[in-house]
């Protein structure tokens, strides 16, 4: 056994876990379901735009990779992206970046917002993002399918969420909008304040994913019960829970979007092997791996998979099972057969 663990250790040192190389993981058709548009801006683009507009920003906050730091980074990003042309450019680049990581199906989320300086309205913002996704689909739809999740930010007033919902009700027939996300700073408001609105959205036919249990504490635990009892179509993060809450999620069978690096910093783990992945994956629960915010957490979707493959020493077959399970939780289920076919083909051709 000592020899075997030495072999595993050496393999992980040189980037091979059970024969899985980083290149193999990069080339695999992956599924990204939890990525916030502005949290995924290229750092280089942000620097460039800030410099050109002579916006004086303190980029040292990028060293703060915790949830508090993340929220000050979002503020900075929103402050730099002042024009509709910036939103257009960032949308295009983010889509390209996920395509270059061989993501086969992407659900990108963003909060429709107006610019504080009055350069664009919420409607224009949303139309621009949708337009870029549409263009991308025409050019690269065979390689990567992209959909939009409209975020409701709990850090903004309820009225803002209401106007977002009213707006997207008019776009109900747009099949690029795959659902609604509830996110934002958990310390700013409670889920209960937004529950009715989310219920209304659900009645209108929108699928719903909710950030849950990102932070630890009694008040958040109570809120997590409220969220799970609402029975969203998917949960985001789900870092903290007790046995009762765990049992409930298992029993209701609600898929979980996990974001390893983001969770690592939020939970303050010593190693990714502590990740709650282990309490769900081996039980057969539907989960997937995501980046959350590639800019903030300095990551990409290959890294997120490769790090977990290493942390749990996953085999090629387990990696395949993980991707197939992810395909069961995509909001646009019409694409599932093709997605599964791509995953199966990749793994059978690699088995030579
Ligand atoms: C909660 C998050 C988040 O919408 O401007 N967001 N909300 N927890 C997280 N984990 C760290 N990461 C991102 O993208 C940025 C917005 O996404 C949400 C926050 O509301 C943030 O302002 P958009 O494209």
PDB file of N, CA, C and O in Angstrom, residues 32-36 105 107-110 147-154 168 177-184 191 194 198-199 201-202 205-214 227-228 230-238 254-259 286 288 290 292 329-332:
ATOM      1  N   UNK A  32     -20.784  23.671 -17.916  1.00  0.00           N
ATOM      2  CA  UNK A  32     -20.667  24.760 -16.922  1.00  0.00           C
ATOM      3  C   UNK A  32     -22.056  25.333 -16.684  1.00  0.00           C
ATOM      4  O   UNK A  32     -22.710  25.820 -17.614  1.00  0.00           O
ATOM      5  N   UNK A  33     -22.518  25.265 -15.449  1.00  0.00           N
ATOM      6  CA  UNK A  33     -23.876  25.725 -15.144  1.00  0.00           C
ATOM      7  C   UNK A  33     -23.914  26.859 -14.134  1.00  0.00           C
ATOM      8  O   UNK A  33     -24.970  27.415 -13.857  1.00  0.00           O
ATOM      9  N   UNK A  34     -22.765  27.183 -13.560  1.00  0.00           N
ATOM     10  CA  UNK A  34     -22.759  28.219 -12.515  1.00  0.00           C
ATOM     11  C   UNK A  34     -21.591  29.176 -12.744  1.00  0.00           C
ATOM     12  O   UNK A  34     -20.524  29.023 -12.158  1.00  0.00           O
ATOM     13  N   UNK A  35     -21.817  30.133 -13.646  1.00  0.00           N
ATOM     14  CA  UNK A  35     -20.784  31.133 -13.939  1.00  0.00           C
ATOM     15  C   UNK A  35     -21.455  32.495 -14.054  1.00  0.00           C
ATOM     16  O   UNK A  35     -22.409  32.655 -14.819  1.00  0.00           O
ATOM     17  N   UNK A  36     -20.980  33.448 -13.260  1.00  0.00           N
ATOM     18  CA  UNK A  36     -21.538  34.808 -13.291  1.00  0.00           C
ATOM     19  C   UNK A  36     -20.758  35.626 -14.321  1.00  0.00           C
ATOM     20  O   UNK A  36     -19.523  35.733 -14.223  1.00  0.00           O
ATOM     21  N   UNK A 105     -21.753  22.674 -23.134  1.00  0.00           N
ATOM     22  CA  UNK A 105     -23.035  23.303 -22.804  1.00  0.00           C
ATOM     23  C   UNK A 105     -22.791  24.273 -21.646  1.00  0.00           C
ATOM     24  O   UNK A 105     -22.232  23.890 -20.612  1.00  0.00           O
ATOM     25  N   UNK A 107     -24.464  27.436 -19.188  1.00  0.00           N
ATOM     26  CA  UNK A 107     -25.512  28.349 -18.731  1.00  0.00           C
ATOM     27  C   UNK A 107     -24.790  29.483 -18.024  1.00  0.00           C
ATOM     28  O   UNK A 107     -24.188  29.288 -16.965  1.00  0.00           O
ATOM     29  N   UNK A 108     -24.840  30.644 -18.655  1.00  0.00           N
ATOM     30  CA  UNK A 108     -24.158  31.825 -18.132  1.00  0.00           C
ATOM     31  C   UNK A 108     -25.207  32.694 -17.441  1.00  0.00           C
ATOM     32  O   UNK A 108     -26.291  32.887 -17.982  1.00  0.00           O
ATOM     33  N   UNK A 109     -24.871  33.200 -16.262  1.00  0.00           N
ATOM     34  CA  UNK A 109     -25.874  33.997 -15.546  1.00  0.00           C
ATOM     35  C   UNK A 109     -25.412  35.436 -15.367  1.00  0.00           C
ATOM     36  O   UNK A 109     -24.218  35.698 -15.240  1.00  0.00           O
ATOM     37  N   UNK A 110     -26.350  36.341 -15.348  1.00  0.00           N
ATOM     38  CA  UNK A 110     -26.009  37.728 -15.054  1.00  0.00           C
ATOM     39  C   UNK A 110     -27.218  38.485 -14.528  1.00  0.00           C
ATOM     40  O   UNK A 110     -28.358  38.153 -14.849  1.00  0.00           O
ATOM     41  N   UNK A 147     -26.693  29.211 -23.011  1.00  0.00           N
ATOM     42  CA  UNK A 147     -27.988  29.702 -22.558  1.00  0.00           C
ATOM     43  C   UNK A 147     -27.756  30.770 -21.494  1.00  0.00           C
ATOM     44  O   UNK A 147     -26.684  30.850 -20.913  1.00  0.00           O
ATOM     45  N   UNK A 148     -28.818  31.519 -21.222  1.00  0.00           N
ATOM     46  CA  UNK A 148     -28.711  32.575 -20.219  1.00  0.00           C
ATOM     47  C   UNK A 148     -29.599  32.273 -19.015  1.00  0.00           C
ATOM     48  O   UNK A 148     -30.740  31.836 -19.169  1.00  0.00           O
ATOM     49  N   UNK A 149     -29.058  32.502 -17.822  1.00  0.00           N
ATOM     50  CA  UNK A 149     -29.877  32.499 -16.612  1.00  0.00           C
ATOM     51  C   UNK A 149     -29.938  33.942 -16.139  1.00  0.00           C
ATOM     52  O   UNK A 149     -28.902  34.604 -16.037  1.00  0.00           O
ATOM     53  N   UNK A 150     -31.122  34.431 -15.868  1.00  0.00           N
ATOM     54  CA  UNK A 150     -31.258  35.813 -15.412  1.00  0.00           C
ATOM     55  C   UNK A 150     -31.164  35.830 -13.884  1.00  0.00           C
ATOM     56  O   UNK A 150     -31.936  35.157 -13.200  1.00  0.00           O
ATOM     57  N   UNK A 151     -30.192  36.584 -13.377  1.00  0.00           N
ATOM     58  CA  UNK A 151     -29.977  36.611 -11.925  1.00  0.00           C
ATOM     59  C   UNK A 151     -30.816  37.669 -11.235  1.00  0.00           C
ATOM     60  O   UNK A 151     -30.983  38.779 -11.749  1.00  0.00           O
ATOM     61  N   UNK A 152     -31.276  37.313 -10.068  1.00  0.00           N
ATOM     62  CA  UNK A 152     -31.895  38.284  -9.159  1.00  0.00           C
ATOM     63  C   UNK A 152     -30.905  38.451  -8.014  1.00  0.00           C
ATOM     64  O   UNK A 152     -30.526  37.474  -7.360  1.00  0.00           O
ATOM     65  N   UNK A 153     -30.462  39.679  -7.834  1.00  0.00           N
ATOM     66  CA  UNK A 153     -29.425  39.971  -6.846  1.00  0.00           C
ATOM     67  C   UNK A 153     -30.078  40.402  -5.531  1.00  0.00           C
ATOM     68  O   UNK A 153     -30.721  41.450  -5.462  1.00  0.00           O
ATOM     69  N   UNK A 154     -29.891  39.596  -4.495  1.00  0.00           N
ATOM     70  CA  UNK A 154     -30.532  39.887  -3.205  1.00  0.00           C
ATOM     71  C   UNK A 154     -29.910  41.091  -2.508  1.00  0.00           C
ATOM     72  O   UNK A 154     -30.403  41.541  -1.474  1.00  0.00           O
ATOM     73  N   UNK A 168     -38.452  40.227 -18.098  1.00  0.00           N
ATOM     74  CA  UNK A 168     -38.204  38.937 -18.768  1.00  0.00           C
ATOM     75  C   UNK A 168     -39.496  38.186 -19.106  1.00  0.00           C
ATOM     76  O   UNK A 168     -39.489  37.295 -19.949  1.00  0.00           O
ATOM     77  N   UNK A 177     -33.142  32.078 -22.909  1.00  0.00           N
ATOM     78  CA  UNK A 177     -33.282  32.245 -21.456  1.00  0.00           C
ATOM     79  C   UNK A 177     -33.747  30.914 -20.863  1.00  0.00           C
ATOM     80  O   UNK A 177     -34.854  30.456 -21.123  1.00  0.00           O
ATOM     81  N   UNK A 178     -32.849  30.294 -20.093  1.00  0.00           N
ATOM     82  CA  UNK A 178     -33.151  28.942 -19.606  1.00  0.00           C
ATOM     83  C   UNK A 178     -33.677  28.922 -18.180  1.00  0.00           C
ATOM     84  O   UNK A 178     -34.143  27.896 -17.707  1.00  0.00           O
ATOM     85  N   UNK A 179     -33.590  30.058 -17.482  1.00  0.00           N
ATOM     86  CA  UNK A 179     -34.078  30.061 -16.110  1.00  0.00           C
ATOM     87  C   UNK A 179     -33.670  31.296 -15.337  1.00  0.00           C
ATOM     88  O   UNK A 179     -33.136  32.256 -15.902  1.00  0.00           O
ATOM     89  N   UNK A 180     -33.930  31.220 -14.033  1.00  0.00           N
ATOM     90  CA  UNK A 180     -33.655  32.345 -13.140  1.00  0.00           C
ATOM     91  C   UNK A 180     -32.740  31.882 -12.010  1.00  0.00           C
ATOM     92  O   UNK A 180     -32.865  30.762 -11.509  1.00  0.00           O
ATOM     93  N   UNK A 181     -31.826  32.775 -11.640  1.00  0.00           N
ATOM     94  CA  UNK A 181     -30.894  32.491 -10.549  1.00  0.00           C
ATOM     95  C   UNK A 181     -31.125  33.494  -9.432  1.00  0.00           C
ATOM     96  O   UNK A 181     -31.378  34.667  -9.693  1.00  0.00           O
ATOM     97  N   UNK A 182     -31.050  33.028  -8.190  1.00  0.00           N
ATOM     98  CA  UNK A 182     -31.142  33.944  -7.051  1.00  0.00           C
ATOM     99  C   UNK A 182     -29.780  33.954  -6.377  1.00  0.00           C
ATOM    100  O   UNK A 182     -29.312  32.922  -5.874  1.00  0.00           O
ATOM    101  N   UNK A 183     -29.112  35.109  -6.415  1.00  0.00           N
ATOM    102  CA  UNK A 183     -27.731  35.175  -5.904  1.00  0.00           C
ATOM    103  C   UNK A 183     -27.478  36.511  -5.217  1.00  0.00           C
ATOM    104  O   UNK A 183     -28.407  37.212  -4.858  1.00  0.00           O
ATOM    105  N   UNK A 184     -26.224  36.870  -5.065  1.00  0.00           N
ATOM    106  CA  UNK A 184     -25.865  38.117  -4.401  1.00  0.00           C
ATOM    107  C   UNK A 184     -25.400  37.887  -2.977  1.00  0.00           C
ATOM    108  O   UNK A 184     -25.343  36.747  -2.502  1.00  0.00           O
ATOM    109  N   UNK A 191     -34.003  35.285   2.030  1.00  0.00           N
ATOM    110  CA  UNK A 191     -34.703  34.604   0.938  1.00  0.00           C
ATOM    111  C   UNK A 191     -36.199  34.880   1.018  1.00  0.00           C
ATOM    112  O   UNK A 191     -36.865  35.094   0.006  1.00  0.00           O
ATOM    113  N   UNK A 194     -37.937  37.495  -0.956  1.00  0.00           N
ATOM    114  CA  UNK A 194     -38.029  37.321  -2.412  1.00  0.00           C
ATOM    115  C   UNK A 194     -38.866  36.104  -2.802  1.00  0.00           C
ATOM    116  O   UNK A 194     -39.068  35.844  -3.978  1.00  0.00           O
ATOM    117  N   UNK A 198     -40.230  34.786  -6.523  1.00  0.00           N
ATOM    118  CA  UNK A 198     -39.667  33.590  -7.166  1.00  0.00           C
ATOM    119  C   UNK A 198     -40.769  32.570  -7.446  1.00  0.00           C
ATOM    120  O   UNK A 198     -40.737  31.875  -8.465  1.00  0.00           O
ATOM    121  N   UNK A 199     -41.742  32.519  -6.551  1.00  0.00           N
ATOM    122  CA  UNK A 199     -42.883  31.619  -6.758  1.00  0.00           C
ATOM    123  C   UNK A 199     -43.656  32.043  -8.012  1.00  0.00           C
ATOM    124  O   UNK A 199     -44.054  31.204  -8.833  1.00  0.00           O
ATOM    125  N   UNK A 201     -42.422  33.646 -10.529  1.00  0.00           N
ATOM    126  CA  UNK A 201     -41.586  33.314 -11.689  1.00  0.00           C
ATOM    127  C   UNK A 201     -41.739  31.842 -12.052  1.00  0.00           C
ATOM    128  O   UNK A 201     -41.835  31.466 -13.214  1.00  0.00           O
ATOM    129  N   UNK A 202     -41.785  31.025 -11.018  1.00  0.00           N
ATOM    130  CA  UNK A 202     -41.943  29.584 -11.260  1.00  0.00           C
ATOM    131  C   UNK A 202     -43.283  29.290 -11.926  1.00  0.00           C
ATOM    132  O   UNK A 202     -43.365  28.499 -12.854  1.00  0.00           O
ATOM    133  N   UNK A 205     -43.411  29.603 -15.420  1.00  0.00           N
ATOM    134  CA  UNK A 205     -42.723  28.561 -16.183  1.00  0.00           C
ATOM    135  C   UNK A 205     -41.202  28.626 -16.178  1.00  0.00           C
ATOM    136  O   UNK A 205     -40.537  27.859 -16.876  1.00  0.00           O
ATOM    137  N   UNK A 206     -40.638  29.542 -15.384  1.00  0.00           N
ATOM    138  CA  UNK A 206     -39.166  29.627 -15.338  1.00  0.00           C
ATOM    139  C   UNK A 206     -38.593  28.590 -14.378  1.00  0.00           C
ATOM    140  O   UNK A 206     -39.104  28.401 -13.276  1.00  0.00           O
ATOM    141  N   UNK A 207     -37.516  27.964 -14.794  1.00  0.00           N
ATOM    142  CA  UNK A 207     -36.791  27.076 -13.879  1.00  0.00           C
ATOM    143  C   UNK A 207     -35.964  27.960 -12.946  1.00  0.00           C
ATOM    144  O   UNK A 207     -35.532  29.047 -13.349  1.00  0.00           O
ATOM    145  N   UNK A 208     -35.735  27.457 -11.742  1.00  0.00           N
ATOM    146  CA  UNK A 208     -35.088  28.327 -10.747  1.00  0.00           C
ATOM    147  C   UNK A 208     -33.937  27.622 -10.034  1.00  0.00           C
ATOM    148  O   UNK A 208     -34.060  26.487  -9.574  1.00  0.00           O
ATOM    149  N   UNK A 209     -32.818  28.340  -9.950  1.00  0.00           N
ATOM    150  CA  UNK A 209     -31.689  27.855  -9.165  1.00  0.00           C
ATOM    151  C   UNK A 209     -31.373  28.888  -8.091  1.00  0.00           C
ATOM    152  O   UNK A 209     -31.425  30.093  -8.352  1.00  0.00           O
ATOM    153  N   UNK A 210     -31.084  28.423  -6.903  1.00  0.00           N
ATOM    154  CA  UNK A 210     -30.894  29.344  -5.776  1.00  0.00           C
ATOM    155  C   UNK A 210     -29.569  29.095  -5.055  1.00  0.00           C
ATOM    156  O   UNK A 210     -29.238  27.956  -4.716  1.00  0.00           O
ATOM    157  N   UNK A 211     -28.830  30.177  -4.817  1.00  0.00           N
ATOM    158  CA  UNK A 211     -27.622  30.094  -3.991  1.00  0.00           C
ATOM    159  C   UNK A 211     -28.063  29.774  -2.569  1.00  0.00           C
ATOM    160  O   UNK A 211     -28.904  30.478  -2.012  1.00  0.00           O
ATOM    161  N   UNK A 212     -27.455  28.783  -2.001  1.00  0.00           N
ATOM    162  CA  UNK A 212     -27.896  28.386  -0.652  1.00  0.00           C
ATOM    163  C   UNK A 212     -26.712  27.976   0.220  1.00  0.00           C
ATOM    164  O   UNK A 212     -25.743  27.396  -0.283  1.00  0.00           O
ATOM    165  N   UNK A 213     -26.809  28.329   1.492  1.00  0.00           N
ATOM    166  CA  UNK A 213     -25.821  27.896   2.486  1.00  0.00           C
ATOM    167  C   UNK A 213     -24.397  28.186   2.064  1.00  0.00           C
ATOM    168  O   UNK A 213     -23.512  27.357   2.219  1.00  0.00           O
ATOM    169  N   UNK A 214     -24.198  29.372   1.548  1.00  0.00           N
ATOM    170  CA  UNK A 214     -22.829  29.745   1.201  1.00  0.00           C
ATOM    171  C   UNK A 214     -22.054  30.061   2.478  1.00  0.00           C
ATOM    172  O   UNK A 214     -20.864  29.825   2.562  1.00  0.00           O
ATOM    173  N   UNK A 227     -35.148  27.656   1.841  1.00  0.00           N
ATOM    174  CA  UNK A 227     -34.840  27.530   0.405  1.00  0.00           C
ATOM    175  C   UNK A 227     -35.099  26.105  -0.083  1.00  0.00           C
ATOM    176  O   UNK A 227     -35.718  25.893  -1.124  1.00  0.00           O
ATOM    177  N   UNK A 228     -34.638  25.138   0.673  1.00  0.00           N
ATOM    178  CA  UNK A 228     -34.827  23.746   0.251  1.00  0.00           C
ATOM    179  C   UNK A 228     -36.324  23.395   0.230  1.00  0.00           C
ATOM    180  O   UNK A 228     -36.805  22.719  -0.682  1.00  0.00           O
ATOM    181  N   UNK A 230     -38.656  25.316  -0.526  1.00  0.00           N
ATOM    182  CA  UNK A 230     -39.210  25.953  -1.731  1.00  0.00           C
ATOM    183  C   UNK A 230     -39.071  25.011  -2.939  1.00  0.00           C
ATOM    184  O   UNK A 230     -39.748  25.164  -3.940  1.00  0.00           O
ATOM    185  N   UNK A 231     -38.181  24.049  -2.825  1.00  0.00           N
ATOM    186  CA  UNK A 231     -37.893  23.062  -3.875  1.00  0.00           C
ATOM    187  C   UNK A 231     -37.490  23.695  -5.209  1.00  0.00           C
ATOM    188  O   UNK A 231     -38.172  23.520  -6.243  1.00  0.00           O
ATOM    189  N   UNK A 232     -36.365  24.422  -5.194  1.00  0.00           N
ATOM    190  CA  UNK A 232     -35.884  24.972  -6.464  1.00  0.00           C
ATOM    191  C   UNK A 232     -35.455  23.818  -7.385  1.00  0.00           C
ATOM    192  O   UNK A 232     -35.257  22.697  -6.918  1.00  0.00           O
ATOM    193  N   UNK A 233     -35.305  24.120  -8.667  1.00  0.00           N
ATOM    194  CA  UNK A 233     -34.880  23.072  -9.598  1.00  0.00           C
ATOM    195  C   UNK A 233     -33.420  22.669  -9.351  1.00  0.00           C
ATOM    196  O   UNK A 233     -33.039  21.529  -9.602  1.00  0.00           O
ATOM    197  N   UNK A 234     -32.637  23.651  -8.881  1.00  0.00           N
ATOM    198  CA  UNK A 234     -31.237  23.337  -8.535  1.00  0.00           C
ATOM    199  C   UNK A 234     -30.805  24.217  -7.376  1.00  0.00           C
ATOM    200  O   UNK A 234     -31.396  25.268  -7.133  1.00  0.00           O
ATOM    201  N   UNK A 235     -29.755  23.773  -6.690  1.00  0.00           N
ATOM    202  CA  UNK A 235     -29.170  24.571  -5.610  1.00  0.00           C
ATOM    203  C   UNK A 235     -27.741  24.945  -6.007  1.00  0.00           C
ATOM    204  O   UNK A 235     -27.049  24.153  -6.651  1.00  0.00           O
ATOM    205  N   UNK A 236     -27.311  26.132  -5.590  1.00  0.00           N
ATOM    206  CA  UNK A 236     -25.926  26.546  -5.841  1.00  0.00           C
ATOM    207  C   UNK A 236     -25.127  26.485  -4.552  1.00  0.00           C
ATOM    208  O   UNK A 236     -25.610  26.905  -3.494  1.00  0.00           O
ATOM    209  N   UNK A 237     -23.936  25.917  -4.617  1.00  0.00           N
ATOM    210  CA  UNK A 237     -22.968  25.825  -3.503  1.00  0.00           C
ATOM    211  C   UNK A 237     -23.333  24.781  -2.443  1.00  0.00           C
ATOM    212  O   UNK A 237     -22.737  23.758  -2.351  1.00  0.00           O
ATOM    213  N   UNK A 238     -24.287  25.101  -1.575  1.00  0.00           N
ATOM    214  CA  UNK A 238     -24.704  24.225  -0.474  1.00  0.00           C
ATOM    215  C   UNK A 238     -23.513  23.779   0.383  1.00  0.00           C
ATOM    216  O   UNK A 238     -23.273  22.595   0.606  1.00  0.00           O
ATOM    217  N   UNK A 254     -32.597  17.218  -5.108  1.00  0.00           N
ATOM    218  CA  UNK A 254     -32.354  18.490  -5.811  1.00  0.00           C
ATOM    219  C   UNK A 254     -30.880  18.549  -6.234  1.00  0.00           C
ATOM    220  O   UNK A 254     -29.991  18.465  -5.381  1.00  0.00           O
ATOM    221  N   UNK A 255     -30.631  18.687  -7.542  1.00  0.00           N
ATOM    222  CA  UNK A 255     -29.247  18.731  -8.015  1.00  0.00           C
ATOM    223  C   UNK A 255     -28.483  19.932  -7.443  1.00  0.00           C
ATOM    224  O   UNK A 255     -29.068  20.991  -7.202  1.00  0.00           O
ATOM    225  N   UNK A 256     -27.188  19.747  -7.244  1.00  0.00           N
ATOM    226  CA  UNK A 256     -26.358  20.821  -6.672  1.00  0.00           C
ATOM    227  C   UNK A 256     -25.253  21.240  -7.640  1.00  0.00           C
ATOM    228  O   UNK A 256     -24.499  20.398  -8.147  1.00  0.00           O
ATOM    229  N   UNK A 257     -25.174  22.561  -7.850  1.00  0.00           N
ATOM    230  CA  UNK A 257     -24.060  23.125  -8.629  1.00  0.00           C
ATOM    231  C   UNK A 257     -22.941  23.408  -7.626  1.00  0.00           C
ATOM    232  O   UNK A 257     -23.116  24.252  -6.736  1.00  0.00           O
ATOM    233  N   UNK A 258     -21.829  22.701  -7.748  1.00  0.00           N
ATOM    234  CA  UNK A 258     -20.711  22.925  -6.820  1.00  0.00           C
ATOM    235  C   UNK A 258     -19.627  23.741  -7.514  1.00  0.00           C
ATOM    236  O   UNK A 258     -19.396  23.575  -8.717  1.00  0.00           O
ATOM    237  N   UNK A 259     -18.956  24.590  -6.749  1.00  0.00           N
ATOM    238  CA  UNK A 259     -17.909  25.454  -7.297  1.00  0.00           C
ATOM    239  C   UNK A 259     -16.664  25.276  -6.434  1.00  0.00           C
ATOM    240  O   UNK A 259     -16.454  26.052  -5.477  1.00  0.00           O
ATOM    241  N   UNK A 286     -27.162  13.960  -7.907  1.00  0.00           N
ATOM    242  CA  UNK A 286     -26.864  14.716  -9.125  1.00  0.00           C
ATOM    243  C   UNK A 286     -26.149  16.018  -8.770  1.00  0.00           C
ATOM    244  O   UNK A 286     -26.733  16.892  -8.118  1.00  0.00           O
ATOM    245  N   UNK A 288     -22.750  18.854 -10.195  1.00  0.00           N
ATOM    246  CA  UNK A 288     -21.750  19.156 -11.222  1.00  0.00           C
ATOM    247  C   UNK A 288     -20.745  20.161 -10.686  1.00  0.00           C
ATOM    248  O   UNK A 288     -20.911  20.713  -9.602  1.00  0.00           O
ATOM    249  N   UNK A 290     -18.303  23.632 -11.272  1.00  0.00           N
ATOM    250  CA  UNK A 290     -18.366  24.908 -11.988  1.00  0.00           C
ATOM    251  C   UNK A 290     -17.299  25.874 -11.495  1.00  0.00           C
ATOM    252  O   UNK A 290     -16.683  25.653 -10.449  1.00  0.00           O
ATOM    253  N   UNK A 292     -17.899  29.409 -10.967  1.00  0.00           N
ATOM    254  CA  UNK A 292     -18.480  30.534 -10.226  1.00  0.00           C
ATOM    255  C   UNK A 292     -18.034  31.876 -10.838  1.00  0.00           C
ATOM    256  O   UNK A 292     -18.818  32.548 -11.493  1.00  0.00           O
ATOM    257  N   UNK A 329     -28.851  17.634 -15.250  1.00  0.00           N
ATOM    258  CA  UNK A 329     -29.352  18.807 -14.514  1.00  0.00           C
ATOM    259  C   UNK A 329     -29.355  20.093 -15.333  1.00  0.00           C
ATOM    260  O   UNK A 329     -29.595  21.158 -14.800  1.00  0.00           O
ATOM    261  N   UNK A 330     -29.111  19.981 -16.640  1.00  0.00           N
ATOM    262  CA  UNK A 330     -29.129  21.201 -17.456  1.00  0.00           C
ATOM    263  C   UNK A 330     -30.572  21.672 -17.610  1.00  0.00           C
ATOM    264  O   UNK A 330     -31.499  20.849 -17.623  1.00  0.00           O
ATOM    265  N   UNK A 331     -30.759  22.989 -17.701  1.00  0.00           N
ATOM    266  CA  UNK A 331     -32.133  23.506 -17.771  1.00  0.00           C
ATOM    267  C   UNK A 331     -32.772  23.310 -19.147  1.00  0.00           C
ATOM    268  O   UNK A 331     -33.969  23.160 -19.257  1.00  0.00           O
ATOM    269  N   UNK A 332     -31.969  23.341 -20.186  1.00  0.00           N
ATOM    270  CA  UNK A 332     -32.540  23.073 -21.511  1.00  0.00           C
ATOM    271  C   UNK A 332     -32.361  21.587 -21.832  1.00  0.00           C
ATOM    272  O   UNK A 332     -31.377  21.177 -22.449  1.00  0.00           O
TER     273      UNK A 332
END
